[in-house]
mmCIF file of C-alpha atoms in Angstrom:
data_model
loop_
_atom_site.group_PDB
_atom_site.id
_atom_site.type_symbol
_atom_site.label_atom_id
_atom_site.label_comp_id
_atom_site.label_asym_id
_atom_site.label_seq_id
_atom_site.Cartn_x
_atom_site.Cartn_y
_atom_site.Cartn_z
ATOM 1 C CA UNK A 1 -40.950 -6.736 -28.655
ATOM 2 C CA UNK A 2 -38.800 -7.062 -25.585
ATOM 3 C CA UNK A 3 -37.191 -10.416 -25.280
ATOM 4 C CA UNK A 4 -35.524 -10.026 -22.387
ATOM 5 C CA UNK A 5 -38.514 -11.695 -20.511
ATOM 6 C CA UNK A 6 -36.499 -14.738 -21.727
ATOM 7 C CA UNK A 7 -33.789 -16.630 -19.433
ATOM 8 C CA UNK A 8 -31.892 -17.673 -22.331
ATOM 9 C CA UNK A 9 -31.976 -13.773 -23.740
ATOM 10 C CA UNK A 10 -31.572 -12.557 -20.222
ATOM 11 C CA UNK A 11 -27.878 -14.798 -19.617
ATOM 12 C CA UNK A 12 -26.692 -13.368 -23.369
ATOM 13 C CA UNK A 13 -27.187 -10.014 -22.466
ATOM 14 C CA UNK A 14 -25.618 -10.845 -19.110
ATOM 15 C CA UNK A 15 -22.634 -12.090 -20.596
ATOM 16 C CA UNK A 16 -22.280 -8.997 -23.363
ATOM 17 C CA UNK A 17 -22.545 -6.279 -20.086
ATOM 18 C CA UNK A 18 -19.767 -8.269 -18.539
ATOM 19 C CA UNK A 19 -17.469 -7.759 -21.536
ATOM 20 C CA UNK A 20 -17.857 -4.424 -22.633
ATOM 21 C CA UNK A 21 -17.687 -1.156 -22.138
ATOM 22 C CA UNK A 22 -18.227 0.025 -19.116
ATOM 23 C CA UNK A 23 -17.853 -2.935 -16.878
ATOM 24 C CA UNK A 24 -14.149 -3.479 -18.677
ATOM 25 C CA UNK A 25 -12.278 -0.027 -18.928
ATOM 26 C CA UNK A 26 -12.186 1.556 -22.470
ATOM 27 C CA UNK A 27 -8.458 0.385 -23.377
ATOM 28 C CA UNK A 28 -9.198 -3.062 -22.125
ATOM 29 C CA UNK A 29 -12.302 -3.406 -24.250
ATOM 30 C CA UNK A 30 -10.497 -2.377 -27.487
ATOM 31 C CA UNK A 31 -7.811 -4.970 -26.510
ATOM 32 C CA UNK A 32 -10.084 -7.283 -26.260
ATOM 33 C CA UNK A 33 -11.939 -6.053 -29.669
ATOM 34 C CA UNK A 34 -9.433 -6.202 -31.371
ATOM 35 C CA UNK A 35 -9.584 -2.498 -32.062
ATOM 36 C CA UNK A 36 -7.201 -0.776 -29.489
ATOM 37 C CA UNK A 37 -7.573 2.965 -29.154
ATOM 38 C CA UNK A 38 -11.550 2.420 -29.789
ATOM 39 C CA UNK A 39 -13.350 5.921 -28.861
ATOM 40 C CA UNK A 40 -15.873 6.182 -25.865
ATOM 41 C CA UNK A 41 -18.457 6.751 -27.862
ATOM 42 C CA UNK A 42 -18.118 3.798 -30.573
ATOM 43 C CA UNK A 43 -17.849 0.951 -27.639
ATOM 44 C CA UNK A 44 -21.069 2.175 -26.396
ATOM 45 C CA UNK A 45 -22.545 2.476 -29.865
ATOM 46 C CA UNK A 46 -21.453 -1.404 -30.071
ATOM 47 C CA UNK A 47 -22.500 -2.368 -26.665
ATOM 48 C CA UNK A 48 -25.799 -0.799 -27.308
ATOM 49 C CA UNK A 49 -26.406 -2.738 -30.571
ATOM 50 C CA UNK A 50 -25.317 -5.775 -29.490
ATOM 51 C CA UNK A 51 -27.876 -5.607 -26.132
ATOM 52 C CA UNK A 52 -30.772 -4.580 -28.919
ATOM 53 C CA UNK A 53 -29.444 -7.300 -31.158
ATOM 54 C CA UNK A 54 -30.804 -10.272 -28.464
ATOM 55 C CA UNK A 55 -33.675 -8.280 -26.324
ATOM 56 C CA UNK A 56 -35.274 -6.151 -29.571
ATOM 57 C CA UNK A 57 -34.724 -8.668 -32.263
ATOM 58 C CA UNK A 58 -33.621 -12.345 -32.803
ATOM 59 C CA UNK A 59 -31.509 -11.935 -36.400
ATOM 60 C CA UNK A 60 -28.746 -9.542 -37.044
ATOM 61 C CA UNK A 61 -30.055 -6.090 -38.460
ATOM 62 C CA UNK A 62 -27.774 -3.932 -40.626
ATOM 63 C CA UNK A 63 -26.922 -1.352 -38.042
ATOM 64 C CA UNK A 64 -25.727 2.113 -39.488
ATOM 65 C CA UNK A 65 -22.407 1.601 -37.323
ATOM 66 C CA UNK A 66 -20.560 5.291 -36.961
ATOM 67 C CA UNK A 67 -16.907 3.719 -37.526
ATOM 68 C CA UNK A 68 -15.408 0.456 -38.590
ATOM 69 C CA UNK A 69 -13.915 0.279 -34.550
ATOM 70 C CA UNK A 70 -17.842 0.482 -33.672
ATOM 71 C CA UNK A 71 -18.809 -2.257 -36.122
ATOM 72 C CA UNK A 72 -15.787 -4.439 -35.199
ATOM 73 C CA UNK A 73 -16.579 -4.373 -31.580
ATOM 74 C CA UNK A 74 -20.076 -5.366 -32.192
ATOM 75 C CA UNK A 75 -19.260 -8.536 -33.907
ATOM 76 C CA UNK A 76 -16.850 -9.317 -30.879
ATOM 77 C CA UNK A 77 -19.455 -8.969 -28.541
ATOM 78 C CA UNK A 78 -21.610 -11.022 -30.887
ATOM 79 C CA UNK A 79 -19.165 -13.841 -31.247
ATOM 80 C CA UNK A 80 -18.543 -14.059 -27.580
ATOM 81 C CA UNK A 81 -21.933 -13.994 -26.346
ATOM 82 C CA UNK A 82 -22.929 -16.420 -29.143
ATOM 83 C CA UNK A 83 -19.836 -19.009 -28.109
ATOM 84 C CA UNK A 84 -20.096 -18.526 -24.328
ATOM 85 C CA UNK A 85 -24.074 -20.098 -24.144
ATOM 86 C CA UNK A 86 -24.602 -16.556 -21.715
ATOM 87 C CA UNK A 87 -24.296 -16.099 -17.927
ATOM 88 C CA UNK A 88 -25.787 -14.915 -15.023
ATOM 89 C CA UNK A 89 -24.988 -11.435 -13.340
ATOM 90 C CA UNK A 90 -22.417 -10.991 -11.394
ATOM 91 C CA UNK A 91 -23.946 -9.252 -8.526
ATOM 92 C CA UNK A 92 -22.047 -7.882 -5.497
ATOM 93 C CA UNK A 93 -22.827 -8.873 -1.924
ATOM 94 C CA UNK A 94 -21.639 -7.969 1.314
ATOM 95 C CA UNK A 95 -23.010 -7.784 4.603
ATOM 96 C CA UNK A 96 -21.880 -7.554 8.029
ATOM 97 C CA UNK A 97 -23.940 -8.613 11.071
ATOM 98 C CA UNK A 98 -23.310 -7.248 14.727
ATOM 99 C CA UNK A 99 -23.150 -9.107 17.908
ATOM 100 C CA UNK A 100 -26.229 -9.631 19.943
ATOM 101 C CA UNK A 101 -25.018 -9.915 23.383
ATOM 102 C CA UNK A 102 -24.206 -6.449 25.157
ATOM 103 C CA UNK A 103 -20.620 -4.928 24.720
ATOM 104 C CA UNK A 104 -18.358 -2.914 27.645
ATOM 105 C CA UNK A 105 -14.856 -1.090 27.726
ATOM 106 C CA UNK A 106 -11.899 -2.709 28.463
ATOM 107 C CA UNK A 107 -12.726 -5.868 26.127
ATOM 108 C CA UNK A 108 -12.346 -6.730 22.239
ATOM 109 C CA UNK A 109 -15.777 -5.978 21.019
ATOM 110 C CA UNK A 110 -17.445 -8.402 18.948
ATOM 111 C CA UNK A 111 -17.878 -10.836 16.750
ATOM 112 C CA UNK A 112 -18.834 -8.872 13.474
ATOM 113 C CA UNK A 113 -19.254 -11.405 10.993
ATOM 114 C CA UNK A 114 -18.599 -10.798 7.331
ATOM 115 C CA UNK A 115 -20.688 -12.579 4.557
ATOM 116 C CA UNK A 116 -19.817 -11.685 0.626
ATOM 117 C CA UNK A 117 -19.873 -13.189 -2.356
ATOM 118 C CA UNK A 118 -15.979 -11.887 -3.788
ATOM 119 C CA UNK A 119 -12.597 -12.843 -2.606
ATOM 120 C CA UNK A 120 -11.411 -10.076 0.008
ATOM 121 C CA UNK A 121 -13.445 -7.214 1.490
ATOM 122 C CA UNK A 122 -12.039 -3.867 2.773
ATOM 123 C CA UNK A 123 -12.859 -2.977 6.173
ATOM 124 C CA UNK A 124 -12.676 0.035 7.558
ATOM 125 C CA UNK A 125 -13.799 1.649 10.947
ATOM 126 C CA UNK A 126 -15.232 5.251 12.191
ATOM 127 C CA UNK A 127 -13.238 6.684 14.306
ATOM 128 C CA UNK A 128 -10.366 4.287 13.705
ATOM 129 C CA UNK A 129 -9.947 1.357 15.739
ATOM 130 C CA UNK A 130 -7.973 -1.496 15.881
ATOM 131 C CA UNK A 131 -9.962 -4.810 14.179
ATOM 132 C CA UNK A 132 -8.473 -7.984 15.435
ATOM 133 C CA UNK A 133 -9.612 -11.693 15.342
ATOM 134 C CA UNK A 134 -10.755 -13.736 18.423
ATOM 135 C CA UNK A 135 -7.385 -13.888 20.224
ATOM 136 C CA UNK A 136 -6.876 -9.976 19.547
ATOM 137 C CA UNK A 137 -4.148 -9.851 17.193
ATOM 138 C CA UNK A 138 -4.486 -7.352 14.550
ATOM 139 C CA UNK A 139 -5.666 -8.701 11.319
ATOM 140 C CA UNK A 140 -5.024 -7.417 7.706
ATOM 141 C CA UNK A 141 -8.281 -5.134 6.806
ATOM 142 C CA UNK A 142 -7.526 -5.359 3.397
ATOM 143 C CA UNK A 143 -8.202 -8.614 3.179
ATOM 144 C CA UNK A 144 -10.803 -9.832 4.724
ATOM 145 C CA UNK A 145 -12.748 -13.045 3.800
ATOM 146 C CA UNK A 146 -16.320 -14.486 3.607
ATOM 147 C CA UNK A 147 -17.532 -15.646 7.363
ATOM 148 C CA UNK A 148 -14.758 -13.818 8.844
ATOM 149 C CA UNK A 149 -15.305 -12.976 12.564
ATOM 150 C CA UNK A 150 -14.159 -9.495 13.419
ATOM 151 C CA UNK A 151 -13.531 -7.906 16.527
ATOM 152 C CA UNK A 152 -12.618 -3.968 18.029
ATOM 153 C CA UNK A 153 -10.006 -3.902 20.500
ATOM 154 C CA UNK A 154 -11.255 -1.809 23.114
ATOM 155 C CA UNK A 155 -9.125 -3.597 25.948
ATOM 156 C CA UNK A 156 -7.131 0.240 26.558
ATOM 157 C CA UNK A 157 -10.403 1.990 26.908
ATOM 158 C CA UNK A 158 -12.794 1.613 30.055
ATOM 159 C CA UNK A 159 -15.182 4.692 28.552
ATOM 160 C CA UNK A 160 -18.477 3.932 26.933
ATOM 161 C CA UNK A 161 -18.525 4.381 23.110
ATOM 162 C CA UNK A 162 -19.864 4.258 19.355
ATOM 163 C CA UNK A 163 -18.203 3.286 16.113
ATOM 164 C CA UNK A 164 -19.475 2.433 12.343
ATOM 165 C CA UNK A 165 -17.981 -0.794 11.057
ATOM 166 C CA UNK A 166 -17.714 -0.746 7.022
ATOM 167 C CA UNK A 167 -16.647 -3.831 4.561
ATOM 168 C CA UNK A 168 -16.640 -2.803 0.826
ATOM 169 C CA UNK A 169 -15.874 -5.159 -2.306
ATOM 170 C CA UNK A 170 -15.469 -4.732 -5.725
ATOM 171 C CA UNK A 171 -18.691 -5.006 -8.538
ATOM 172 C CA UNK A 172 -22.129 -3.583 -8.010
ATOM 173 C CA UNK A 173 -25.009 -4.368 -6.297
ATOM 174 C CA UNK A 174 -26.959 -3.694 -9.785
ATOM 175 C CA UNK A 175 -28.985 -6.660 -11.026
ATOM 176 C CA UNK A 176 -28.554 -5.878 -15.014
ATOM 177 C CA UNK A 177 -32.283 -6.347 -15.367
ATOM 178 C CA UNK A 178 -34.205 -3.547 -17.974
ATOM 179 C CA UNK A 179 -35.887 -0.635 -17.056
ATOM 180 C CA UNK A 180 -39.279 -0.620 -19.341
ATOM 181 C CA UNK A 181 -39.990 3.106 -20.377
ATOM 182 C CA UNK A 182 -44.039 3.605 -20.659
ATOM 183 C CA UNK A 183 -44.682 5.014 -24.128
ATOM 184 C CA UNK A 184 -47.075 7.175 -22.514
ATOM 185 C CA UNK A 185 -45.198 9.294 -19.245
ATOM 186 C CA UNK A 186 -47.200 8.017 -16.650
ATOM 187 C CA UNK A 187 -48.252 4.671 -17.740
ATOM 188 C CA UNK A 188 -47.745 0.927 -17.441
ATOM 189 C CA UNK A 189 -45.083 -0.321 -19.640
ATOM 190 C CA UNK A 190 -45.779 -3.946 -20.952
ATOM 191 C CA UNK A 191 -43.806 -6.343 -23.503
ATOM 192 C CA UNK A 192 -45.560 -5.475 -26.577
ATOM 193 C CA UNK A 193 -46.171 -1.867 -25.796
ATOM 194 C CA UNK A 194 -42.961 0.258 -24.224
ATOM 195 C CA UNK A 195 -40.252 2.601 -25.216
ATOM 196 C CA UNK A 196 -36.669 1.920 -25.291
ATOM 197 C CA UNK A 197 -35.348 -0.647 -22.849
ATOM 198 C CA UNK A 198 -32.476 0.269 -20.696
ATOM 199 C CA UNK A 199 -30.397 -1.556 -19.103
ATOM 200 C CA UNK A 200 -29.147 -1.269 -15.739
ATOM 201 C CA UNK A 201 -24.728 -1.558 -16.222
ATOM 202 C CA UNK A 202 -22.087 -0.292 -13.582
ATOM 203 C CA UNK A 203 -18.717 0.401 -14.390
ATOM 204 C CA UNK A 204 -15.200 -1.812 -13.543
ATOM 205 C CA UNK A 205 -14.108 0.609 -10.808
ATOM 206 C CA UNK A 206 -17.728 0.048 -9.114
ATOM 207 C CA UNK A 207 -17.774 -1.058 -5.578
ATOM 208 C CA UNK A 208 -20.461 -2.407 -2.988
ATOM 209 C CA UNK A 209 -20.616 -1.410 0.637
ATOM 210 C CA UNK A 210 -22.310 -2.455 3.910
ATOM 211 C CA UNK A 211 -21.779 -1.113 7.428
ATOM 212 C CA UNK A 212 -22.773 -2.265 10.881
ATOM 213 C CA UNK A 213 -23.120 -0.035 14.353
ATOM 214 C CA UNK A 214 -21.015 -1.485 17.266
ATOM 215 C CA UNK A 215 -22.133 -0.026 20.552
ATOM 216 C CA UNK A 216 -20.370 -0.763 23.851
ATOM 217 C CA UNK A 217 -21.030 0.653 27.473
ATOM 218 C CA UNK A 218 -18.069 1.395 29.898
ATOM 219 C CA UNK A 219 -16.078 -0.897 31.879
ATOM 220 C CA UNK A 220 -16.290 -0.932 36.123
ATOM 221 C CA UNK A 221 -12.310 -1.182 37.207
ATOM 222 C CA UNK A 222 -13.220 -2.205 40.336
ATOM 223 C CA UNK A 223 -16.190 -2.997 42.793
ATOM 224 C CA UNK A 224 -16.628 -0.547 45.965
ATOM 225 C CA UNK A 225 -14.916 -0.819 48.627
ATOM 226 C CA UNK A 226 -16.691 -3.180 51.623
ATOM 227 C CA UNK A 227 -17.197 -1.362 55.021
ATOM 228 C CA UNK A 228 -15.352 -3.010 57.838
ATOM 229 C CA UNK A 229 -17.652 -3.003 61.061
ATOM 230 C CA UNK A 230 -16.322 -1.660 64.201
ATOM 231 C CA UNK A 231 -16.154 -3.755 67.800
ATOM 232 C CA UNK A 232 -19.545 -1.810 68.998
ATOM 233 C CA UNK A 233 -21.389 -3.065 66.136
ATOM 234 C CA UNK A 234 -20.946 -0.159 63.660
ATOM 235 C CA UNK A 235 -19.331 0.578 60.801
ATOM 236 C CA UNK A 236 -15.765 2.299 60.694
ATOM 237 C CA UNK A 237 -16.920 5.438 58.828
ATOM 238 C CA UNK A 238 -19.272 6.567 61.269
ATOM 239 C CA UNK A 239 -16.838 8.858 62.764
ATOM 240 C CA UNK A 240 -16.165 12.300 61.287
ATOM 241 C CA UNK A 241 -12.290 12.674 60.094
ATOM 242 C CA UNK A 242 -11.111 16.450 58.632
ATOM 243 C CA UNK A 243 -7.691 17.116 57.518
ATOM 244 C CA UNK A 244 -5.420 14.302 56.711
ATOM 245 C CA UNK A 245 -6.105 10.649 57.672
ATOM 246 C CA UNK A 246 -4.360 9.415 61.112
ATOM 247 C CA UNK A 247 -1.276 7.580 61.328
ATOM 248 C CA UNK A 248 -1.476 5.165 63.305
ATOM 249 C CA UNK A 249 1.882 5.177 64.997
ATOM 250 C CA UNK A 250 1.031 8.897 66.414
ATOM 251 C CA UNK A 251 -2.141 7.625 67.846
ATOM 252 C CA UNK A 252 -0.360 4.695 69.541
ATOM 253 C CA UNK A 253 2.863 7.240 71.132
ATOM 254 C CA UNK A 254 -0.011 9.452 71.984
ATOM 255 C CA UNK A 255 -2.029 7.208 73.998
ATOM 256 C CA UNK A 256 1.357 5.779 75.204
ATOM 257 C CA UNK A 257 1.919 9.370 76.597
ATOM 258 C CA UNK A 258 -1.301 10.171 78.175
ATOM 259 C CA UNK A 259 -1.191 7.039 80.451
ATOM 260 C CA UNK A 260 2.233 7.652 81.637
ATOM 261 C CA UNK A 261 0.691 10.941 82.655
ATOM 262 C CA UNK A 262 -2.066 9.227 84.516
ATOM 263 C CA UNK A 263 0.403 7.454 86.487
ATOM 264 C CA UNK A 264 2.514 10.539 87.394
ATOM 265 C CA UNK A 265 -0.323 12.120 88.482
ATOM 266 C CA UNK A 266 -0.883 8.809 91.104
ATOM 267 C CA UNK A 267 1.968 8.530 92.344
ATOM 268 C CA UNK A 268 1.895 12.324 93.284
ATOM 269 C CA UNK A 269 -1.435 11.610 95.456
ATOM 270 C CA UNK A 270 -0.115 8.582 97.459
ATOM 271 C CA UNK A 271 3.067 10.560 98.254
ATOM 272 C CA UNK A 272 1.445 13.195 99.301
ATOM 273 C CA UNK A 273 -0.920 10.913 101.297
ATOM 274 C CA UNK A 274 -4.363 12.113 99.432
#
């Protein structure tokens, strides 16, 4: 019979997966045990027992333990579970939402806010960009905390662009619920009829991740240029220039020099009495 359908079982076994082996590391297990040095294969042996000894059965059975390291850890587990009253599973969570409003060049990109359940997230960014808070100093990405706002400074860069934002913590997203095996392949396991119940463990050096997309378009430097009209109503670039633009001081000695040929020319004719 599987008793794990039971709350009470359920925050036992919680409590024995969070003290053994492999959600503690091997040597810290046998510390804890009481039997340091313990071999991989005897902390699973007592893990295992001591799991079957709350959701298969409700009295000690005399297991056939392979060593005395196995059986030791077993009652550990069994003392600890039994003192503790159980828990509940420590599940990993970590999200990270994106900003709604539209993002351009030339600005600090954001706010991606960070929700988890643990004490510091790592975040890390594809390609590499500078994450800064609100005010755009850089912040420490190896520390990150719950409701954190985030931000990508993009304040060098007027050119439109992509990058993957990623926050990871420590502990798995795994629930520690059982996995009923059908006795049949194929079928519908149920309480009173299934094969061996497995539970779902991760290991102390698992981690959670979540990731968001930050999208920006790029910058305008500068409006265009307004058209100044000319004195005959149109507009100054209606006349075709080639070469270099004018200077305007050559124009003016030019002009200068064609009316002071004008008025030679004049004064030549009313000499001359034309």
């Amino acid at each position: 019979m599987n008793h794990f359908t039971d709350p009470a079982v359920q925050s036992t076994v919680f409590w024995v997966l969070a003290h053994s082996y492999p959600a503690l590391g091997l040597a810290e297990f046998g510390a804890a045990a009481g039997v340091p040095g313990i071999q991989r294969n005897d902390a699973i042996e007592a893990t295992q027992y001591a799991i079957w000894r709350y959701t298969e059965l409700d009295y000690d059975a005399a297991w056939a333990f392979e060593t005395p390291e196995s059986e030791a850890a077993y009652y550990h587990l069994l003392a600890g579970a039994n003192a503790s009253g159980g828990t509940s599973a420590d599940t990993a969570t970590i999200a990270i939402s994106a900003p709604s409003a539209a993002q351009t060049g030339r600005s600090l990109v954001g706010p991606f806010t960070v929700t988890t359940n643990r004490t510091a997230v790592q975040v890390s960014t594809a390609p590499s960009v500078t994450v800064t808070d609100a005010g755009g100093a850089p912040i420490d990405t190896g520390a990150v905390v719950d409701g954190q706002a985030l931000y990508l400074d993009l304040r060098k860069s007027a050119a439109a662009g992509s990058a993957t934002i990623t926050g990871t913590v420590s502990g798995s997203a795994v629930n520690g619920h059982v996995v009923s095996v059908p006795t049949t392949p194929g079928g519908a396991p149920t309480g009173a009829d299934h094969a061996q119940s497995i539970i779902l463990v991760a290991a102390a050096t698992a981690t959670t991740s979540a990731d968001a997309a930050a999208v920006w378009r790029a910058a305008v430097d500068a409006p265009a240029a307004t058209q100044a009209p000319t004195s005959a109503g149109g507009s100054a670039d209606e006349l075709a220039a080639t070469g270099s633009a004018f200077d305007g001081g050559v124009v003016a000695v030019a002009v200068i020099a064609i009316l002071a040929g004008v008025a030679v020319a004049l004064g030549r004719r009313i000499r001359s009495g034309g």
